[in-house]
Amino acid sequence: MRAITYSRGCDSTRLARCEKKGIVEVVAVPLRSPLANRPAMRFRATIENVDTFAKIVQSVEKLQKRCIIRFGEHEMRIICTGDVNEGGIQVWSLAKKGEKSVLSFEITGLTATGRNISVVQHILIDVLRHSEVERLKEPMCPEPDVHILLPPLGKLRTVVERLRPLAGEGVIFRANLSGELQLAVNTDNARVEVGWSGLANPAMSCGDKAKVASQGEDDSDAKDPTQMHGVLVSHKCLLKFLNSHVISSTTIACNVADAGGVLTYYIPAKFDDGM
Amino acid sequence: MSEDQPRVLTASVHDFRYFAALLRGVNFANRASVSITPDGFTVTVEEARCLTATAFVFSHVFDEFVYNPDAARPSQRSQPEDDDDELTATAFEIPLGTLMDCLNIFGTAGLAPGTSQKKKKSQADGDDSDGGRGSGRAGGKGKGRADADDVSGNARLDQWFAPGKGTGMRMSYAGPGHPLTLLVAEESGGPTATCEITTWDPEPRLELAFDSDAVVLKIILKSSWLRDALSEIDPSTEKLTIIGNPPPPPGRAARSSAPPCFRLKAVGQFGSTEMDYPNDREVLETCECAHPVAFTYKFSHITRALRALQSSLKASLRIDDEGLLSLQFMMPAPRRPGRRSQAFIEFWCLPLDE
């Protein structure tokens, strides 16, 4: 089967409001088609774990009011250009191609009295052209120097918030392979460094493992566990990310010191319940 | 900076909220001058050359307070003819707001959340309702209001001594040209913050000499009585007049027509407000006034004292014959064995020429 990708701009605020206990059915249908007739749909998916979906959408909403949803054969990606936020949710099925463009949510839930209730929401969307979709590229993520598990995001956010008046050009985000993380800011008035220790450095991808394995032989490439790798990040961006932490309390950040300096976050969501 | 270097000042405390409350009381101008003596240090700020405020932070506020004035100037030890004061006081200037930001880096320097919310709420109430001024004034005199204040006052005290909740701090200063180094640790094993705060050479400060022998009005009252009154005055008010009248002679029942011992009169764009304090021992602990007096001050200067009013127990308000206003705020004593002297904050404010 052809893996067709449709992308559309969609109001994430409205998406976020669709959090209900129950099952959500997401369909893309032509506008003004009676939904009962089940018109030609480009795709249809049933979300079993509505909580997680709502949390993901809420997280995305914190970052950007409009987002691009890219439907693939087996996944749906929510994309905020600039930042990429991926939510590989579950297997999605594709429906037939339609003319026009709403994303409709059929939400079934229980009322306070215990009766079944069904809510249908149509969200107007803009369908992106294929050429535009082609231009959506995942950002380049160089092989990170350090993977580190961040401290509880709520606490980290408090500190980052408090650093705002002290952060001149940005926040220097440093970590090493000994579980140490430092945030440093500089202004004329003060130099402040906040340090955490005893954090975990998780082993990440297979490629990383291979690299670690090969390190034993290649001493020149061996990483000094106490060497700090740091990047300078914008305070605003860092805080924006930390504000979107509803989905999970722990996050892995990986730090790249050399190749341009990119700070990447992996947000481990809990998809373990039968998905 | 090496650890072995002799320090002019090393001070540490396991819970710095009390210290932070003292500093917060004068945190309305960023540039503050700090003067260290063996007994502790003072933090002084000024505004518009007519208002100065000093927080007196005694050494017993800290668990450890080591002051070694000679550490930074070994060369001057060959000059024993130097004035003693010159030798024992070390002065520098710091950005006070930055120091507060550093202390509060983990969000733990503030008042207990309940307390601040309560205050915000009461302010909002006053602003929202049109009759807020009048009813607030009546309520301010009521007994019920006084009880409520006692409760919140105790809550404020408790939060300084709540066990195991504090954030530790270690502060050191190596001498002129060195930053003030601050180490803040939330809990053992938790994150630590190392802050180096720029210091500057001291500059001459405005000296407002209060003439204690020429006091024309002296009022001592609970801080909350004054705080509530000031919070209820419209913020757009420009001038505040403090009016004092001699209390009626003892033994005669106070007539309602008698002029009030202590009155605050605020004049602003939307009219004027007058608040009278009755000469009741429950309200005015002390009221000394020989002749009727009235002096006018810039309201925005007086409101600078609100933070200090919020964290203090009692306020002493004195005016000398030149109209210079002295406000002393007695802070709750830190509960430390064997130490009795209380920390306080003092404001001096020049009157407006009229």
XYZ file of C-alpha atoms in Angstrom:
629
model
C 0.000 0.000 0.000
C 1.123 3.446 -0.804
C 2.142 5.380 2.230
C 0.354 8.610 1.619
C 1.071 11.469 3.867
C -1.411 14.202 4.370
C -0.565 17.110 6.456
C -2.770 19.826 7.628
C -2.638 22.871 9.798
C -4.887 22.336 12.702
C -5.786 24.332 15.736
C -4.206 22.556 18.648
C -6.278 24.508 21.139
C -9.376 22.832 19.860
C -7.688 19.514 19.787
C -6.741 19.971 23.387
C -10.299 20.600 24.340
C -11.296 17.194 23.080
C -10.133 15.456 26.174
C -12.901 13.289 27.453
C -12.968 10.049 29.233
C -13.862 7.495 26.693
C -13.006 6.670 23.162
C -12.251 9.204 20.541
C -12.623 8.480 16.912
C -10.742 10.738 14.615
C -11.777 10.943 11.005
C -10.901 13.231 8.195
C -13.968 13.959 6.108
C -15.051 16.359 3.407
C -16.831 19.388 4.721
C -20.626 19.374 4.695
C -20.855 15.655 4.241
C -23.272 14.064 6.610
C -21.142 12.160 9.005
C -23.736 9.438 9.438
C -23.172 8.316 5.871
C -19.550 7.765 6.561
C -18.315 9.581 3.488
C -15.033 8.964 1.854
C -12.411 9.460 4.403
C -8.762 9.764 4.029
C -8.083 8.216 7.298
C -9.734 6.986 10.380
C -8.339 6.018 13.684
C -9.648 5.112 17.048
C -7.842 6.362 20.053
C -8.079 4.002 22.933
C -5.896 5.885 25.334
C -7.568 9.232 25.283
C -5.700 10.497 28.311
C -2.354 10.133 26.664
C -3.592 11.656 23.452
C -5.049 14.614 25.296
C -1.818 15.066 27.212
C 0.226 15.016 24.053
C -2.017 17.565 22.435
C -1.891 19.713 25.545
C 1.859 19.556 25.517
C 1.953 20.598 21.910
C -0.484 23.385 22.568
C 1.915 24.881 25.069
C 4.474 25.155 22.338
C 2.393 26.427 19.494
C -1.222 27.266 18.828
C -1.179 25.783 15.339
C 0.407 22.535 14.487
C 0.821 20.311 11.495
C -0.447 16.773 11.715
C 1.165 14.400 9.336
C -0.676 11.166 8.786
C 1.246 8.134 7.756
C 0.185 4.598 7.316
C 1.111 3.539 10.795
C 1.529 6.716 12.684
C 0.492 10.224 13.110
C 3.007 12.917 13.724
C 2.255 16.211 15.293
C 4.720 18.738 14.029
C 5.490 22.180 15.230
C 7.842 23.713 12.751
C 10.890 24.892 14.510
C 10.518 22.304 17.186
C 9.582 18.813 16.280
C 7.319 17.039 18.656
C 6.570 13.523 17.706
C 3.759 11.532 19.027
C 3.796 8.105 17.494
C 0.492 7.153 18.845
C -0.717 3.901 17.398
C -1.612 2.280 14.106
C -3.675 4.577 12.008
C -5.700 3.477 9.043
C -6.038 5.490 5.886
C -9.379 6.262 4.376
C -10.128 7.325 0.855
C -9.239 10.704 -0.417
C -11.814 13.406 0.081
C -12.323 16.889 -1.302
C -12.374 19.090 1.699
C -11.012 19.343 4.947
C -12.247 18.889 8.404
C -10.867 16.756 11.114
C -13.780 15.389 12.996
C -13.693 13.913 16.406
C -16.395 11.598 17.582
C -16.102 11.436 21.288
C -18.043 8.957 23.316
C -18.037 9.281 27.016
C -20.163 9.008 30.083
C -22.205 11.813 31.547
C -22.316 12.439 35.252
C -25.450 10.318 35.410
C -23.753 7.423 33.707
C -25.460 7.673 30.323
C -23.498 7.346 27.145
C -22.900 10.593 25.408
C -21.540 11.202 21.977
C -19.961 14.453 20.907
C -18.863 15.213 17.382
C -16.407 18.006 16.768
C -15.348 19.207 13.360
C -12.125 21.101 13.239
C -11.413 23.055 10.097
C -8.025 22.261 8.718
C -5.827 23.278 5.848
C -4.446 20.461 3.791
C -0.841 20.905 2.851
C 0.369 20.195 -0.643
C 2.761 17.397 -1.282
C 5.484 19.856 -2.130
C 5.005 21.523 1.222
C 5.081 18.208 2.968
C 8.338 17.394 1.266
C 9.844 20.436 2.853
C 9.023 19.269 6.324
C 12.235 17.761 7.447
C 13.079 16.481 10.808
C 15.829 18.554 12.303
C 19.298 17.220 12.077
C 20.262 15.682 15.337
C 23.962 15.012 15.449
C 25.166 12.097 17.491
C 24.912 13.449 21.015
C 27.857 13.631 23.336
C 25.786 13.110 26.446
C 22.449 11.608 27.276
C 21.207 12.659 30.642
C 17.968 12.168 32.475
C 16.726 15.521 33.660
C 15.678 16.104 37.259
C 11.922 16.360 37.880
C 10.699 18.841 35.326
C 8.604 20.798 37.779
C 11.650 21.544 39.868
C 13.778 22.251 36.872
C 11.167 24.655 35.626
C 11.133 26.525 38.945
C 14.849 27.026 38.687
C 14.724 28.062 35.042
C 11.936 30.505 35.809
C 13.962 32.011 38.631
C 16.953 32.321 36.352
C 15.068 34.609 34.010
C 16.174 37.929 35.505
C 19.689 36.540 35.786
C 19.919 35.145 32.283
C 21.450 37.638 29.949
C 22.180 35.980 26.638
C 20.727 32.640 27.486
C 21.231 29.646 29.641
C 24.290 27.484 29.369
C 23.114 23.919 29.653
C 25.943 21.559 30.563
C 26.067 17.895 31.349
C 28.613 15.127 31.604
C 28.635 11.366 31.666
C 28.872 11.266 35.464
C 25.285 12.272 35.983
C 26.020 15.935 36.506
C 23.936 18.687 35.038
C 24.608 22.406 35.275
C 22.661 25.440 34.268
C 24.726 28.578 34.163
C 23.847 32.192 33.476
C 25.915 35.341 33.324
C 25.090 38.997 33.604
C 27.051 42.010 34.721
C 25.479 41.662 38.123
C 26.010 38.006 38.792
C 27.331 34.699 37.638
C 25.083 31.885 38.705
C 25.520 28.183 38.306
C 22.955 25.645 39.436
C 24.168 22.084 39.586
C 22.511 18.713 39.957
C 24.399 15.521 40.515
C 23.513 11.882 40.746
C 21.395 11.906 37.600
C 21.307 8.950 35.257
C 22.999 8.766 31.883
C 20.840 6.292 29.977
C 22.154 4.330 27.028
C 20.014 5.351 24.111
C 19.903 4.031 20.575
C 21.506 0.914 19.178
C 23.875 3.064 17.228
C 24.959 4.607 20.446
C 25.572 1.247 21.992
C 27.686 0.224 19.072
C 29.661 3.355 19.544
C 30.109 2.676 23.224
C 31.249 -0.839 22.445
C 33.806 0.390 19.989
C 35.105 2.875 22.481
C 36.976 0.250 24.385
C 39.292 -0.240 21.454
C 39.631 3.344 20.395
C 41.111 5.267 23.293
C 41.371 8.522 21.446
C 37.619 8.572 21.088
C 36.939 7.586 24.689
C 34.841 10.112 26.552
C 36.091 11.561 29.773
C 33.181 10.968 32.140
C 33.772 14.206 33.995
C 34.073 16.426 30.960
C 31.147 18.807 30.688
C 29.464 19.219 27.340
C 27.528 22.416 27.092
C 25.271 24.364 24.812
C 23.863 27.855 25.078
C 20.093 27.800 24.744
C 17.599 30.599 24.663
C 15.954 31.026 28.013
C 12.568 31.516 26.383
C 12.777 28.290 24.413
C 13.932 26.308 27.404
C 11.058 27.592 29.479
C 8.589 26.939 26.686
C 9.671 23.355 26.527
C 9.505 22.969 30.285
C 6.002 24.366 30.275
C 4.894 21.519 28.072
C 5.758 18.884 30.586
C 2.250 17.670 31.365
C 2.869 14.386 29.660
C 5.609 13.015 31.754
C 7.666 13.854 34.740
C 10.981 12.688 33.431
C 12.718 13.639 30.276
C 15.948 12.769 28.623
C 17.931 15.581 27.251
C 20.935 15.020 25.156
C 23.556 17.551 24.810
C 25.680 18.195 21.854
C 28.666 20.301 22.509
C 30.540 20.320 19.267
C 28.638 20.048 16.027
C 26.769 23.318 16.181
C 25.250 22.737 19.581
C 21.792 21.267 19.599
C 19.802 20.448 22.667
C 17.379 17.639 21.999
C 14.759 16.270 24.275
C 13.200 12.900 24.167
C 9.974 12.816 26.029
C 9.249 9.301 27.145
C 5.521 8.915 27.223
C 3.872 5.991 28.847
C 2.454 3.912 26.050
C 2.720 0.655 27.866
C -0.930 -0.082 28.493
C -1.707 -2.436 25.680
C -0.696 -0.242 22.822
C 39.097 31.808 43.707
C 40.915 29.413 45.946
C 39.228 28.052 49.032
C 42.239 28.785 51.193
C 42.103 32.471 50.588
C 41.266 34.381 53.755
C 37.730 35.668 53.667
C 36.554 38.948 55.077
C 33.182 37.403 55.729
C 31.862 33.892 55.917
C 28.283 33.417 57.020
C 26.082 30.389 56.740
C 22.618 29.404 57.844
C 20.627 26.230 57.330
C 17.402 28.099 56.637
C 17.750 31.534 55.160
C 14.088 32.522 55.047
C 14.481 34.848 58.001
C 17.483 36.485 56.370
C 15.582 36.752 53.108
C 12.625 38.367 54.865
C 14.949 41.011 56.300
C 16.406 41.771 52.902
C 13.030 41.743 51.223
C 11.932 44.525 53.556
C 14.362 46.921 51.893
C 14.333 45.435 48.407
C 12.956 48.384 46.490
C 16.133 49.704 44.901
C 18.630 47.516 43.170
C 21.808 49.140 44.404
C 22.305 48.537 48.106
C 25.253 49.295 50.316
C 26.362 46.665 52.748
C 28.383 47.465 55.804
C 29.837 44.595 57.796
C 30.829 44.786 61.446
C 31.659 42.033 63.921
C 28.059 42.143 65.167
C 26.504 41.596 61.795
C 25.827 43.785 58.830
C 23.470 46.434 57.552
C 21.943 46.670 54.120
C 20.935 50.188 53.084
C 19.077 51.441 50.053
C 17.883 54.904 49.145
C 15.435 56.474 46.763
C 15.277 59.942 45.270
C 17.593 61.362 47.915
C 14.781 61.552 50.410
C 14.145 58.003 51.530
C 16.614 55.565 52.992
C 15.964 52.162 54.452
C 18.296 49.934 56.400
C 17.947 46.310 57.390
C 19.957 45.404 60.457
C 21.063 41.813 60.123
C 22.735 40.685 63.309
C 25.275 37.919 63.319
C 22.996 35.594 65.283
C 20.688 35.399 62.293
C 23.301 32.993 60.958
C 24.528 29.652 62.217
C 28.043 30.735 61.454
C 29.303 34.288 61.156
C 33.025 34.851 60.833
C 34.205 38.354 60.172
C 37.856 38.938 59.582
C 38.349 42.570 58.534
C 42.094 42.193 58.145
C 41.856 39.406 55.620
C 41.611 41.748 52.680
C 44.114 44.383 53.722
C 47.204 43.018 55.367
C 49.135 46.125 54.307
C 47.063 48.370 56.513
C 47.875 46.503 59.662
C 51.002 48.641 59.942
C 48.835 51.650 60.604
C 47.557 51.161 64.113
C 46.576 54.826 64.443
C 43.606 54.148 62.192
C 40.254 54.769 63.711
C 38.759 51.616 65.188
C 35.559 51.985 63.215
C 37.486 52.325 60.025
C 39.192 49.075 60.725
C 36.214 47.047 61.807
C 33.670 48.055 59.183
C 33.845 46.745 55.658
C 31.566 48.338 53.101
C 30.616 47.545 49.528
C 27.640 47.834 47.246
C 25.680 44.982 45.704
C 22.714 44.595 43.378
C 20.134 43.718 46.002
C 17.501 42.527 43.560
C 20.006 40.130 42.067
C 20.932 38.868 45.506
C 17.249 38.209 46.190
C 16.876 36.438 42.839
C 19.834 34.238 43.707
C 18.472 33.398 47.143
C 15.140 32.562 45.600
C 16.590 30.408 42.847
C 14.726 27.345 44.088
C 11.640 29.373 44.846
C 12.118 28.811 48.554
C 12.864 32.281 49.888
C 9.311 33.524 49.787
C 6.700 33.683 52.427
C 4.450 30.711 52.986
C 2.132 30.546 49.991
C -0.980 30.851 52.101
C 0.208 34.093 53.593
C 0.941 35.869 50.380
C -2.283 34.714 48.801
C -4.195 36.012 51.738
C -2.608 39.365 51.361
C -3.287 39.527 47.660
C -6.862 38.595 48.262
C -7.426 41.294 50.816
C -5.897 43.840 48.490
C -8.090 42.703 45.641
C -11.143 42.988 47.848
C -10.255 46.535 48.676
C -9.834 47.428 45.039
C -12.922 45.718 43.751
C -15.674 47.136 45.852
C -16.513 50.793 45.789
C -17.301 50.799 49.449
C -14.095 48.988 50.204
C -12.384 51.975 51.712
C -15.128 52.802 54.132
C -15.973 49.296 55.188
C -12.327 48.360 55.381
C -11.781 51.241 57.690
C -14.595 50.193 59.939
C -13.462 46.592 59.782
C -9.921 47.592 60.558
C -11.054 48.771 63.909
C -13.198 45.754 64.612
C -12.184 43.059 66.997
C -12.759 40.256 64.504
C -10.246 41.719 62.143
C -7.670 41.844 64.918
C -8.110 38.142 65.643
C -7.692 37.286 62.005
C -4.475 39.241 61.955
C -3.162 37.385 64.929
C -3.749 34.110 63.163
C -2.018 35.176 59.989
C 0.747 36.738 62.045
C 1.409 33.442 63.738
C 1.343 31.638 60.429
C 3.984 34.023 59.236
C 6.125 33.326 62.248
C 5.699 29.600 62.013
C 6.909 29.428 58.476
C 10.330 30.608 59.588
C 10.678 27.867 62.110
C 8.971 25.038 60.306
C 11.364 22.138 60.673
C 13.117 20.594 57.729
C 11.759 22.938 55.125
C 14.508 25.449 54.870
C 17.045 26.066 52.206
C 20.605 26.403 53.365
C 22.940 29.146 52.336
C 26.584 30.004 52.671
C 27.806 33.456 51.875
C 31.359 34.676 51.654
C 33.191 37.797 50.642
C 36.894 37.872 49.998
C 37.377 41.616 50.002
C 37.277 44.612 47.660
C 37.247 43.620 44.036
C 35.845 40.199 44.762
C 32.293 39.103 44.221
C 29.959 38.109 46.990
C 29.828 34.358 46.706
C 26.609 32.651 47.572
C 26.055 28.939 47.844
C 22.449 27.831 48.019
C 21.498 24.194 48.593
C 17.908 23.123 48.809
C 18.388 19.777 50.497
C 21.143 17.250 50.826
C 21.544 15.508 47.509
C 19.476 18.141 45.777
C 20.690 20.783 43.425
C 23.104 23.455 44.529
C 23.456 26.939 43.169
C 26.712 28.839 43.180
C 26.273 32.536 42.647
C 28.931 35.173 42.294
C 27.353 38.556 42.765
C 29.231 41.582 41.573
C 30.231 44.069 44.257
C 31.186 47.681 43.838
C 33.157 50.125 45.939
C 30.928 51.989 48.356
C 29.724 55.430 47.400
C 28.728 58.172 49.788
C 25.239 57.655 51.046
C 22.486 60.017 51.958
C 22.642 60.543 55.701
C 19.316 61.427 57.208
C 20.051 62.326 60.803
C 17.029 61.767 62.963
C 17.030 63.962 66.015
C 15.856 61.679 68.808
C 15.761 64.607 71.240
C 13.300 66.544 69.118
C 10.610 63.952 68.600
C 7.224 65.593 68.120
C 5.217 62.411 67.516
C 5.885 58.884 68.599
C 3.501 56.044 67.851
C 4.066 52.343 68.430
C 1.513 49.996 66.956
C 1.132 46.551 65.508
C 2.532 46.430 61.993
C -0.692 44.973 60.666
C -2.672 48.046 61.744
C -0.464 50.278 59.671
C -0.156 47.786 56.809
C -3.912 47.437 56.414
C -4.385 51.179 56.391
C -1.695 51.760 53.786
C -2.893 48.897 51.593
C -6.378 50.331 51.466
C -5.299 53.731 50.256
C -5.733 54.155 46.521
C -2.418 53.509 44.776
C -2.779 56.646 42.679
C -2.562 58.738 45.831
C 0.283 61.210 45.690
C 0.550 62.597 49.168
C 0.068 61.168 52.600
C -0.243 63.442 55.605
C 0.483 62.104 59.040
C -1.397 64.004 61.682
C -0.807 63.703 65.410
C -2.745 65.250 68.251
C -1.977 65.092 71.971
C -3.893 62.287 73.615
C -6.600 63.411 76.038
C -5.379 63.596 79.635
C -5.834 60.347 81.505
C -8.887 59.916 83.657
C -11.204 61.767 81.297
C -13.301 59.770 78.962
C -12.337 60.487 75.382
C -15.038 62.509 73.691
C -15.944 61.583 70.188
C -15.388 65.180 69.124
C -11.810 65.143 70.394
C -9.240 65.235 67.606
C -7.788 61.832 66.873
C -4.357 61.058 68.248
C -3.184 59.600 64.996
C -4.674 60.217 61.600
C -3.541 59.325 58.087
C -4.850 61.566 55.355
C -4.354 60.586 51.746
C -5.075 62.987 48.902
C -5.263 61.632 45.388
C -6.909 62.099 42.023
C -10.189 60.603 43.110
C -10.597 62.360 46.406
C -9.156 62.096 49.835
C -9.218 59.457 52.524
C -8.780 59.933 56.212
C -8.131 57.157 58.635
C -8.193 57.684 62.359
C -6.660 55.420 64.920
C -8.404 55.559 68.290
C -6.266 56.121 71.341
C -6.867 52.613 72.545
C -4.062 50.598 74.046
C -5.093 47.720 71.835
C -4.415 49.818 68.778
C -1.787 52.346 69.734
C 0.600 50.788 72.168
C 2.345 54.105 72.648
C 1.200 57.509 71.582
C 3.337 60.482 72.595
C 2.545 63.834 71.156
C 2.981 67.186 72.887
C 1.447 69.493 70.280
C -0.685 68.948 67.209
C 1.577 68.093 64.272
C 1.057 67.387 60.594
C 3.665 66.487 58.009
C 3.132 65.398 54.432
C 5.117 62.722 52.625
C 5.168 61.290 49.183
C 2.825 58.319 49.311
C 4.938 56.191 46.975
C 7.800 56.523 49.439
C 5.695 55.438 52.375
C 4.425 52.391 50.494
C 8.003 51.222 50.095
C 7.641 50.120 53.696
C 4.801 47.701 52.915
C 7.072 44.685 52.532
C 8.730 45.395 55.831
C 5.320 45.908 57.411
C 4.233 42.564 56.109
C 6.960 40.591 57.806
C 7.336 42.612 60.984
C 5.485 42.452 64.289
C 5.466 46.028 65.515
C 6.124 49.367 63.986
C 7.410 52.478 65.662
C 6.617 55.730 63.894
C 8.478 58.831 64.983
C 8.658 62.320 63.528
C 11.176 64.899 64.627
C 10.621 68.654 64.623
C 11.996 68.928 61.086
C 9.398 66.460 59.863
C 11.875 63.671 59.252
C 9.946 60.434 59.574
C 11.532 57.394 61.148
C 9.779 54.074 60.818
C 11.236 51.152 62.721
C 9.915 47.678 62.095
C 10.592 45.066 64.696
C 11.030 41.675 63.115
C 10.158 38.492 64.973
C 13.172 37.200 66.868
C 14.855 34.188 65.358
C 14.465 31.362 67.816
C 18.031 30.808 68.832
C 19.084 29.875 72.324
C 20.691 32.561 74.415
C 20.158 35.385 71.951
C 17.660 38.096 72.590
C 18.354 41.034 70.330
C 15.825 41.358 67.580
C 16.439 42.183 63.996
C 14.778 45.294 62.675
C 14.366 47.404 59.597
C 14.390 51.180 59.709
C 13.103 53.691 57.180
C 13.804 57.404 57.164
C 11.796 59.691 54.932
C 11.995 63.439 54.395
C 8.727 65.410 54.335
C 7.472 67.314 51.323
C 7.913 71.069 51.421
C 4.583 72.769 51.639
